[in-house]
XYZ file of C-alpha atoms in Angstrom:
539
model
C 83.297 134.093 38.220
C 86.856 133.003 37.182
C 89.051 131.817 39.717
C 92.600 132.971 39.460
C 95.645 132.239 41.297
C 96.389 133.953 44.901
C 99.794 134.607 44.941
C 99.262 136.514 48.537
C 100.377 135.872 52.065
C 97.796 135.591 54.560
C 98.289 139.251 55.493
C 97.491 140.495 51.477
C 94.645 138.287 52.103
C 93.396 139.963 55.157
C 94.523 143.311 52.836
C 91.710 142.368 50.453
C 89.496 142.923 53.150
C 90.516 146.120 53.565
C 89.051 146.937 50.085
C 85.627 145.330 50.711
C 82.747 148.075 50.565
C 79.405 147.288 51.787
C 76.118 148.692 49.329
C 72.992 149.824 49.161
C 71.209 148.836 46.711
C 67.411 148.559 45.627
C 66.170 148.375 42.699
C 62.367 149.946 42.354
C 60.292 146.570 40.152
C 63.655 144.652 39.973
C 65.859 142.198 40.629
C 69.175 142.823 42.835
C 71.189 145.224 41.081
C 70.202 144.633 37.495
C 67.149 146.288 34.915
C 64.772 144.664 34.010
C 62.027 141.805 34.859
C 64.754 138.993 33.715
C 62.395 137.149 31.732
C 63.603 135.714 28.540
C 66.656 134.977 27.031
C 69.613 137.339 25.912
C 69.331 139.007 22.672
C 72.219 140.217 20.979
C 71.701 143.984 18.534
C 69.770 147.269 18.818
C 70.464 150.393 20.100
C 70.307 151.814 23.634
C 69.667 155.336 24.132
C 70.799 157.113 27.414
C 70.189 160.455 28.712
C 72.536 162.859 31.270
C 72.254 165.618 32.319
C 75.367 166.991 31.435
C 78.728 166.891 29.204
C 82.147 166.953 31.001
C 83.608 168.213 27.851
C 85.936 165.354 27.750
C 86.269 161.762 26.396
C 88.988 160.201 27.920
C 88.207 158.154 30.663
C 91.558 158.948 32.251
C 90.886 162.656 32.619
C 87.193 162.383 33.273
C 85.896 163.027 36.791
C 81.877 163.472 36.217
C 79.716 160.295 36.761
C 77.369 161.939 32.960
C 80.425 161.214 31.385
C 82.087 158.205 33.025
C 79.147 156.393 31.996
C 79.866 156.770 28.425
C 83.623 156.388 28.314
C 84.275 153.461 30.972
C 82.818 151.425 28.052
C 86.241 152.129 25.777
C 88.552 151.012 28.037
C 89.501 147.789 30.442
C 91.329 147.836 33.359
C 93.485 145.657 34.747
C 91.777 144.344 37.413
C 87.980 144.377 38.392
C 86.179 145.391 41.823
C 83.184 143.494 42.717
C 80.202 145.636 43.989
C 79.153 143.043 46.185
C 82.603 141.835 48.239
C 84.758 144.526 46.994
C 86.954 141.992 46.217
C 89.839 142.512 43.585
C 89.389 140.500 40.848
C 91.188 139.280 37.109
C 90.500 141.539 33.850
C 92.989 142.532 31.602
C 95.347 141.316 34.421
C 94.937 137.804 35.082
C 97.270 136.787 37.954
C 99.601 139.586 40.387
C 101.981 139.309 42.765
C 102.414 141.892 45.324
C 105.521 141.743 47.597
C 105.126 142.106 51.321
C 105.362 145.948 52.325
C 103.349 146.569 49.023
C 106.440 148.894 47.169
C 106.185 146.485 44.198
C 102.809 144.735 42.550
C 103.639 142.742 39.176
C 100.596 142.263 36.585
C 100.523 138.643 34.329
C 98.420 140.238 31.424
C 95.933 137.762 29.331
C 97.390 137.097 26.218
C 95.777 137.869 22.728
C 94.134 141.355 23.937
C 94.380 144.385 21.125
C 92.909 147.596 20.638
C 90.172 148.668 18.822
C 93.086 149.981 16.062
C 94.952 146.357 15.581
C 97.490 147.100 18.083
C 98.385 144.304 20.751
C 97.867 144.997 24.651
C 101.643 144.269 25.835
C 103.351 145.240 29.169
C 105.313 147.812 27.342
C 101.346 149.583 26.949
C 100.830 149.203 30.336
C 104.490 151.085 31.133
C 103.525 153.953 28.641
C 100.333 154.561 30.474
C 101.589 154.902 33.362
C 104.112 156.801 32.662
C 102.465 159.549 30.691
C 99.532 160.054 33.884
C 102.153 162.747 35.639
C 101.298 164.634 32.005
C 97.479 164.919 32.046
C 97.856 168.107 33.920
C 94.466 169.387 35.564
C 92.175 166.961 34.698
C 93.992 163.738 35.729
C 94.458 164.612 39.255
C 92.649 161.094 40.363
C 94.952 158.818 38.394
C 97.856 160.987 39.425
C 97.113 160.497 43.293
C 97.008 156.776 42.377
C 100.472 156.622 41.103
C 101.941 159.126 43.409
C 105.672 158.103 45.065
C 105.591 155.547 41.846
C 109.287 154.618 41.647
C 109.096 152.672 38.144
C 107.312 150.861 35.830
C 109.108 147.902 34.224
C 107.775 145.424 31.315
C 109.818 142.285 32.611
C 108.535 140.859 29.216
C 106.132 141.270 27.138
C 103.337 139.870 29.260
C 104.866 141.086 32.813
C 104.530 144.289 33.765
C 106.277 145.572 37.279
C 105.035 148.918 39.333
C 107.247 149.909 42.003
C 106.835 152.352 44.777
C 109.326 154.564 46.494
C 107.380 153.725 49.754
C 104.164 150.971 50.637
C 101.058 152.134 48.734
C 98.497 149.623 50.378
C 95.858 151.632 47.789
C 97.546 150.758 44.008
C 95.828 147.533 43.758
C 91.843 148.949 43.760
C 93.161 152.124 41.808
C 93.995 149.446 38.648
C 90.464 148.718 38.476
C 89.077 152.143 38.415
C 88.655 154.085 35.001
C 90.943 156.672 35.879
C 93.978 153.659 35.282
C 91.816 152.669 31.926
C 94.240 150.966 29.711
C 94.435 152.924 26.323
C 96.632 152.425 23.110
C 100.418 153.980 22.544
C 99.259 155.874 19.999
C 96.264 157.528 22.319
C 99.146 157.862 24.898
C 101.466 160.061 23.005
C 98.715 162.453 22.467
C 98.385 166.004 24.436
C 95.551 165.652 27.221
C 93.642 168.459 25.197
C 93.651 166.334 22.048
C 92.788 163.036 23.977
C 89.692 165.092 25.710
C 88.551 166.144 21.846
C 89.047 163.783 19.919
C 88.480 160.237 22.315
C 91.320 157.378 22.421
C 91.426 153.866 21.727
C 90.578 150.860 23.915
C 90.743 147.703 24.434
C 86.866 147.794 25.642
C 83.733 146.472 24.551
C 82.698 149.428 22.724
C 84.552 152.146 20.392
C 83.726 155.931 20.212
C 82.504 156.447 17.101
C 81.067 160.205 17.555
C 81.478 163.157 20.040
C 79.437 166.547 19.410
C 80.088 168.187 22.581
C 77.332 169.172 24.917
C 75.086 167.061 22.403
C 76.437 163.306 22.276
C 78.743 160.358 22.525
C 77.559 157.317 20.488
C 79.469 154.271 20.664
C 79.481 150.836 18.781
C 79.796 147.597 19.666
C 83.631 146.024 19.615
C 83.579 143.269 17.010
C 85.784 140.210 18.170
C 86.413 141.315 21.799
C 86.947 138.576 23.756
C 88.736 139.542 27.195
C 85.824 140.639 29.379
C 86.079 140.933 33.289
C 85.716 137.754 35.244
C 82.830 138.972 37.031
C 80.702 139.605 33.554
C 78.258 137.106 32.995
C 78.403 136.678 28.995
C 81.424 136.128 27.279
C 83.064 137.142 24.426
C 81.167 140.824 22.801
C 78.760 142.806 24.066
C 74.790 141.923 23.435
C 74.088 146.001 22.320
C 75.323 146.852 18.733
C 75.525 151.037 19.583
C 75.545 153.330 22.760
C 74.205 156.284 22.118
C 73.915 159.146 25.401
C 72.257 162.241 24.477
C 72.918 165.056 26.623
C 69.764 166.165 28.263
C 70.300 168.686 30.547
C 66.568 169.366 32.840
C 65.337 166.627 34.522
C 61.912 167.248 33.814
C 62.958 166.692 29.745
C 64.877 163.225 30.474
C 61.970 161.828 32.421
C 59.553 162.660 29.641
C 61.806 161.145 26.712
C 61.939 158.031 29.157
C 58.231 157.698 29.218
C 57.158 158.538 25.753
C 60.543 155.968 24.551
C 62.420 158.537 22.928
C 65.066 157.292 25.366
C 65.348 153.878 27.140
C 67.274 155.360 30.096
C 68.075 158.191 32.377
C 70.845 159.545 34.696
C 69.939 161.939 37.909
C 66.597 161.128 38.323
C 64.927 163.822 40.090
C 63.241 164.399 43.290
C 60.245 165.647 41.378
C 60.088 162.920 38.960
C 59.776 159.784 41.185
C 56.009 159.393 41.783
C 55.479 159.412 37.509
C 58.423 157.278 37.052
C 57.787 154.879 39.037
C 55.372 151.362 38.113
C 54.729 151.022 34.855
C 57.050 150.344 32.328
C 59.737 151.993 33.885
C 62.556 150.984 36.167
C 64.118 152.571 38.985
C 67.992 151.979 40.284
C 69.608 153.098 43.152
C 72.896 152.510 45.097
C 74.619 154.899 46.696
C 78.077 156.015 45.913
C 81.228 155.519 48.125
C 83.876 158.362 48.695
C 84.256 161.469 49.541
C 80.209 163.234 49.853
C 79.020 166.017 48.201
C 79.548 168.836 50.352
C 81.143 172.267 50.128
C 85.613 171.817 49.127
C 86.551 175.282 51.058
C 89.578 176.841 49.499
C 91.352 177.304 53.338
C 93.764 180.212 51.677
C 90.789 182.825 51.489
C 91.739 185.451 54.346
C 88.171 184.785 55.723
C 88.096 180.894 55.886
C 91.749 180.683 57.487
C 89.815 181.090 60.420
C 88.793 177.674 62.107
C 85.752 179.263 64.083
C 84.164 180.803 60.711
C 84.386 177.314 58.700
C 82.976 175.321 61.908
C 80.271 178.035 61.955
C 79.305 176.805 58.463
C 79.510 173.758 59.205
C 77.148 173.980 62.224
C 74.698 175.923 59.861
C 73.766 173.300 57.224
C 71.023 171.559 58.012
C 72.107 168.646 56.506
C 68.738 166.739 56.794
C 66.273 169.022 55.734
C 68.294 169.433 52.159
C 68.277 165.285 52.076
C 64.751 165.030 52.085
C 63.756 168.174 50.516
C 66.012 168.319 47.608
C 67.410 164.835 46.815
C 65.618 161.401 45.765
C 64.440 159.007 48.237
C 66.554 157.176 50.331
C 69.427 159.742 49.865
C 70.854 160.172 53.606
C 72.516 163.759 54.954
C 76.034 162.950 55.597
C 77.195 161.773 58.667
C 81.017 161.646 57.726
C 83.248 163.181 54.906
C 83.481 159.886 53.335
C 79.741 158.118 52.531
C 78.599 155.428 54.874
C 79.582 152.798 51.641
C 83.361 153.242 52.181
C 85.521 151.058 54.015
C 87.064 152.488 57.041
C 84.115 154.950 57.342
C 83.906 156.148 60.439
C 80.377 157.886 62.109
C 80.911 161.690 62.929
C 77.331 162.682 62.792
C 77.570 163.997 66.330
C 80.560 166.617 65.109
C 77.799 167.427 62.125
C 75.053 168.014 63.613
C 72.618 171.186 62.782
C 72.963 173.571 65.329
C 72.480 177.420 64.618
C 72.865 178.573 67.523
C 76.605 177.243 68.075
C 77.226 178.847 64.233
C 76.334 182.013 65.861
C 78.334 181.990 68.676
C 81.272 180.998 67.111
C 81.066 183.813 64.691
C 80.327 186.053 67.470
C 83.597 184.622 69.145
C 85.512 185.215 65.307
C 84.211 189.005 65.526
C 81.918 189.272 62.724
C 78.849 190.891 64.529
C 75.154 191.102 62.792
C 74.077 194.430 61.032
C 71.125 195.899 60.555
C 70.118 193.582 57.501
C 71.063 190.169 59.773
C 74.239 189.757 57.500
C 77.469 190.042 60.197
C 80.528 192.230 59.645
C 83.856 193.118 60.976
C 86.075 195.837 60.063
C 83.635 197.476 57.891
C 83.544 194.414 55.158
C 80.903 192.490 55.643
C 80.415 188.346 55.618
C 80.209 187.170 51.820
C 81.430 184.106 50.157
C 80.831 182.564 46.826
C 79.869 179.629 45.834
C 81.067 177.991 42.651
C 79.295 175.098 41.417
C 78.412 173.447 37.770
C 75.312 172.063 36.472
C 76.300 168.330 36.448
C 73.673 166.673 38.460
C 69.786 168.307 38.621
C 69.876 168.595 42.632
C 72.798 170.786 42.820
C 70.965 174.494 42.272
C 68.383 173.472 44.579
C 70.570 171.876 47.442
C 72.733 175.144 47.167
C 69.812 177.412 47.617
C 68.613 175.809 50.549
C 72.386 176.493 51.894
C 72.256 179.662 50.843
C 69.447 180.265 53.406
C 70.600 178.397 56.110
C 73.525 180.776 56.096
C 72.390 183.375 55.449
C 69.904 182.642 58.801
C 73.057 182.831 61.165
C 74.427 186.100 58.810
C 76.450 185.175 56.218
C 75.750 186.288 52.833
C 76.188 183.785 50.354
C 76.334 184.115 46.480
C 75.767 181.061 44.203
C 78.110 181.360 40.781
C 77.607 178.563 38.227
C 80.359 177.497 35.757
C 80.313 175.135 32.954
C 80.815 171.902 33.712
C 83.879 171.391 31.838
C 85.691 174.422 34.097
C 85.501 172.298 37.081
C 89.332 171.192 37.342
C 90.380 174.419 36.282
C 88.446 176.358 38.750
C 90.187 174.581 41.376
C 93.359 173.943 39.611
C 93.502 178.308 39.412
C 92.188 178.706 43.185
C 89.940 181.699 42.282
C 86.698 180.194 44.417
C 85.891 180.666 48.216
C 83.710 177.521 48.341
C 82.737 175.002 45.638
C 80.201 172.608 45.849
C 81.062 168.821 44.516
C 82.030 165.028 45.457
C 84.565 162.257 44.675
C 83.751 158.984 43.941
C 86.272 156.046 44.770
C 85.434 152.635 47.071
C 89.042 153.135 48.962
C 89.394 155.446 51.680
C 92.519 156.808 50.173
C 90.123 158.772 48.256
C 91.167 161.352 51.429
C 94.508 161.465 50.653
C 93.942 162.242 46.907
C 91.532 165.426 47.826
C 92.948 166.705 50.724
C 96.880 165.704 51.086
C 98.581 168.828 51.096
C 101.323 167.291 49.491
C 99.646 166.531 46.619
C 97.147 168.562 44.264
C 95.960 170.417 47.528
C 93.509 172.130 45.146
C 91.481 173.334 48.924
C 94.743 174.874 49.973
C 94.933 173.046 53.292
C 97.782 173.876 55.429
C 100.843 171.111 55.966
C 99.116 169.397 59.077
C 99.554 166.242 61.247
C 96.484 165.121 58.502
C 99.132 164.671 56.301
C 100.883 162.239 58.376
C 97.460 160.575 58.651
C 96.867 160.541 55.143
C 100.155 158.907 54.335
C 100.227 156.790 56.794
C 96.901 154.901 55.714
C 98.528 154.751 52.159
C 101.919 153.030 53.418
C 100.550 150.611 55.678
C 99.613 146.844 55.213
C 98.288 146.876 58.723
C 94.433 146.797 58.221
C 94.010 147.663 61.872
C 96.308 150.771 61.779
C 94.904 151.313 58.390
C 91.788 151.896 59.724
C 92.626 153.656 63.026
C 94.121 156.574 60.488
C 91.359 156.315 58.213
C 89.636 157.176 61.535
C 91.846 160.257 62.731
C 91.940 161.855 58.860
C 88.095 161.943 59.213
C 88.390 163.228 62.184
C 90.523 166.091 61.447
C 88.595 166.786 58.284
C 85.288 167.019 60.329
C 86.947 169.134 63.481
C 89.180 171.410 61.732
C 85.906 171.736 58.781
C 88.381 171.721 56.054
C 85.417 170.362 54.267
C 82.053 170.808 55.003
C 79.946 167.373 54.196
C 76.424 168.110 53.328
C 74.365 164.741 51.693
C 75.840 161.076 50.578
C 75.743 160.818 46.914
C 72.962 158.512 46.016
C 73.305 157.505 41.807
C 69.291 157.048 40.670
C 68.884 156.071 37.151
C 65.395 154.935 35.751
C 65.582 152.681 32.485
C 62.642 151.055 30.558
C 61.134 147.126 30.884
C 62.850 146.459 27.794
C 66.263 146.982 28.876
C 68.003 144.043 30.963
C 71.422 143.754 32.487
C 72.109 147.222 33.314
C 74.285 147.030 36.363
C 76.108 149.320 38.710
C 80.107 148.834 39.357
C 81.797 149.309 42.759
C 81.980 153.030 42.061
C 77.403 153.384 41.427
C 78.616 153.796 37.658
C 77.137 151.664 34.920
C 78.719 148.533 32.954
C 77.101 148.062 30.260
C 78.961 144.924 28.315
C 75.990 142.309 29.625
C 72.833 144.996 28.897
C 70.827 143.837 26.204
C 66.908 144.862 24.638
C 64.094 142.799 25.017
């Protein structure tokens, strides 16, 4: 790993910690973290071939929430700074050196010189200013790198290698959010494109790779970046990658993915499902695992709907999920229920398994207390309408139908009538950007704890309609200080209030499974369980 210089006070250094996230991580016939038996020596060409499950509809990193796609287009673009999987630590990439000034308004970047983009272009701090700048514009689909950038005062290219970022109050979070994909450095040109055109048609890096073809729903194929030379300190090789194309095919049943793994049509696979374990594993195939940090997957509850403004009805939902028996029914091994809103992986995470723990009978009291009494069929009503909610979800990971139908029941046990609706998986923003849903199912992944503030601030996207709260004053609290202790101790109440008040329901920790063949080495998860994919080579 390259060293770089630490330009922070001993309290930036005890910051740092902040952003450490511990992992789990084993890796079925492996070694720690990486494919492969590592025997022999790195070979550089060939093709790898990866199947997901689904198609977010979109190829720019920037605007891309679903782990199916992120896995693709992470490979176009660098970030400034890395995050190491291990330590969490912050480490050099495109930025080689920062300063960050004591309250954390203001963090300066000293960019390597020489970068470009994949069209000629040079990587300057000007670049840097006009990406920034143009986030506010995404619109729906950019809500993560918006909630990284929110209260941003200005962003200033002292010269061409200097780039400044100032806040209009402490953001204690900016430095991990340069390091995720959602601050992915692209080219002017890509900038001054619409969002819509930037989803269709890709944008240009300064990655390792270079979209070459989208078909949507079908594929994203990639080729290698000739003459890159400005990897991430923590990569192992230098200069370009070993692989000569990407290529992920879009594979939606899980059944279909594991059988292209084992007959080598493929040489890897996303969402590896419950089902498929037993055949996949020994043999010539590899199974990875590490669990994802951030916000769970669990029910977002849009808190406007006349029926959920009620705290005793959402708490009664809450108390219905058996949160255990969908774990180890539905998801793969290992996976455990959640025991927080944010996954065990996160720093600041805070056990609440005692406020989420299955109990029916409470669920039924409190909707007894709420009014909604049981009919004739078991389903409760109140004022002649009886207890229904929807729940919207999208087809993005294999375990989601079954999880939900397992909810549905448990629900429906204590008498409420549930209705599952699936929606593409490229209507996801906009079906909570619109706010026509009672409940959808999904996660957030992001190895800060600020991840909160981004999905549940009503100040800010609010797409679960939460009422202004003292969680607000939680939420920006744990963004403004540089106090890791108080840090924490908000991190602690926002859970807390989450949990109580069941804004959210949390139902199972995210747990990313891939399965890739013998012949594939170097495949390695970043500090968000996605995939890097610069040191993977075929042997």
């Amino acid at each position: 790993m390259t060293a770089f210089p630490d330009f922070r006070s001993p309290r930036w250094a005890a910051l740092s910690a902040l952003l450490t996230t511990s992992v789990l991580l084993t890796a079925c016939g492996s070694g720690s973290g990486g494919s492969g038996d590592g025997s022999g020596k790195p070979t550089s060409g060939g093709t790898l071939t990866f199947a997901v499950g689904s198609d977010a509809g979109c190829v720019d990193p920037q605007q891309v929430g679903s782990n199916e796609s992120i896995y693709s287009v992470r490979q176009i673009v660098d970030s400034l700074t890395d995050q190491d999987p291990e330590t969490g630590k912050i480490v050099p990439w495109l930025a080689k050196s920062w300063d960050i000034n004591s309250d954390a308004t203001q963090f300066t970047f000293h960019l390597r010189p020489g970068v470009t983009f994949s069209d000629g272009s040079k990587l300057t701090s000007q670049v840097v200013k006009d990406n920034f700048d143009a986030v506010p514009r995404l619109g729906a689909l950019g809500t993560l790198a918006q909630g990284y950038l929110s209260s941003v005062k200005s962003t200033t290219a002292v010269d061409p290698l200097t780039v400044k970022v100032t806040f209009k109050e402490p953001n204690a979070q900016f430095l991990q959010a340069t390091s995720t994909h959602s601050l992915g450095i692209e080219s002017s040109a890509s900038v001054q494109k619409t969002p819509q055109q930037k989803c269709s048609d890709g944008v240009v890096g300064t990655g390792p790779f270079v979209l070459k073809q989208y078909v949507q729903n079908q594929s994203i194929t990639l080729a290698k970046r000739t003459g890159y030379d400005w990897g991430s300190s923590l990569w192992t090789k230098k200069g370009e990658a070993y692989l000569d194309k990407l290529v992920f095919k879009v594979v939606p049943e899980a059944g279909v993915r594991a059988g292209s793994l084992q007959s080598g049509q493929v040489d890897a696979i996303s969402s590896v499902g419950k089902a498929n374990e037993a055949a996949l594993k020994g043999g010539q195939v590899t199974l990875l695992r590490r669990a994802n940090p951030g916000v769970v997957f669990g029910l977002g509850i849009n808190n406007s709907r006349p029926v959920l403004k009620d705290v005793k009805v959402r708490q009664a939902i809450l108390a219905a999920v058996d949160r255990k028996q969908i774990a180890d029914t539905v998801f793969p091994t290992g996976t455990k229920p959640a025991t927080s809103v944010l996954a065990h992986t996160t720093p600041d995470y805070t056990d609440l398994s005692a406020d989420l723990a299955f109990d029916a009978a409470k669920a039924k009291s409190l909707l007894d207390d709420a009014g909604w009494k049981a009919g004739s069929d078991g389903i409760r009503a109140k004022g002649g309408k009886k207890l229904s909610l929807v729940i919207s979800w999208f087809p993005n990971a294999a375990t989601n139908q079954p999880a939900l139908e397992l909810v549905q029941q448990q629900l429906k046990a204590v008498g409420i009538d549930v209705t599952l609706k699936q929606n593409q998986v490229s209507q996801f923003a906009t079906t909570l950007q619109g706010g026509d849903f009672d409940l959808v199912w999904g996660n957030v992944t992001r190895a800060d704890p600020d991840i909160l503030r981004s999905s549940f601030s009503s100040k800010l996207a609010n797409f679960y309609r939460l009422p202004a709260s003292s969680l607000d004053t939680a939420l920006s609290g744990q963004a403004a200080t540089t106090d890791t202790a108080k840090r924490k101790q908000l991190v602690d109440e926002a859970q807390k209030l989450i949990v109580q008040n069941a804004y959210n329901v949390p139902v199972v920790e995210l747990q990313t499974q891939l399965a890739v063949t013998k012949r594939v080495h170097g495949l390695a998860f970043d500090s968000g369980s996605r995939i890097q994919l610069h040191d993977t080579w075929i042997g």
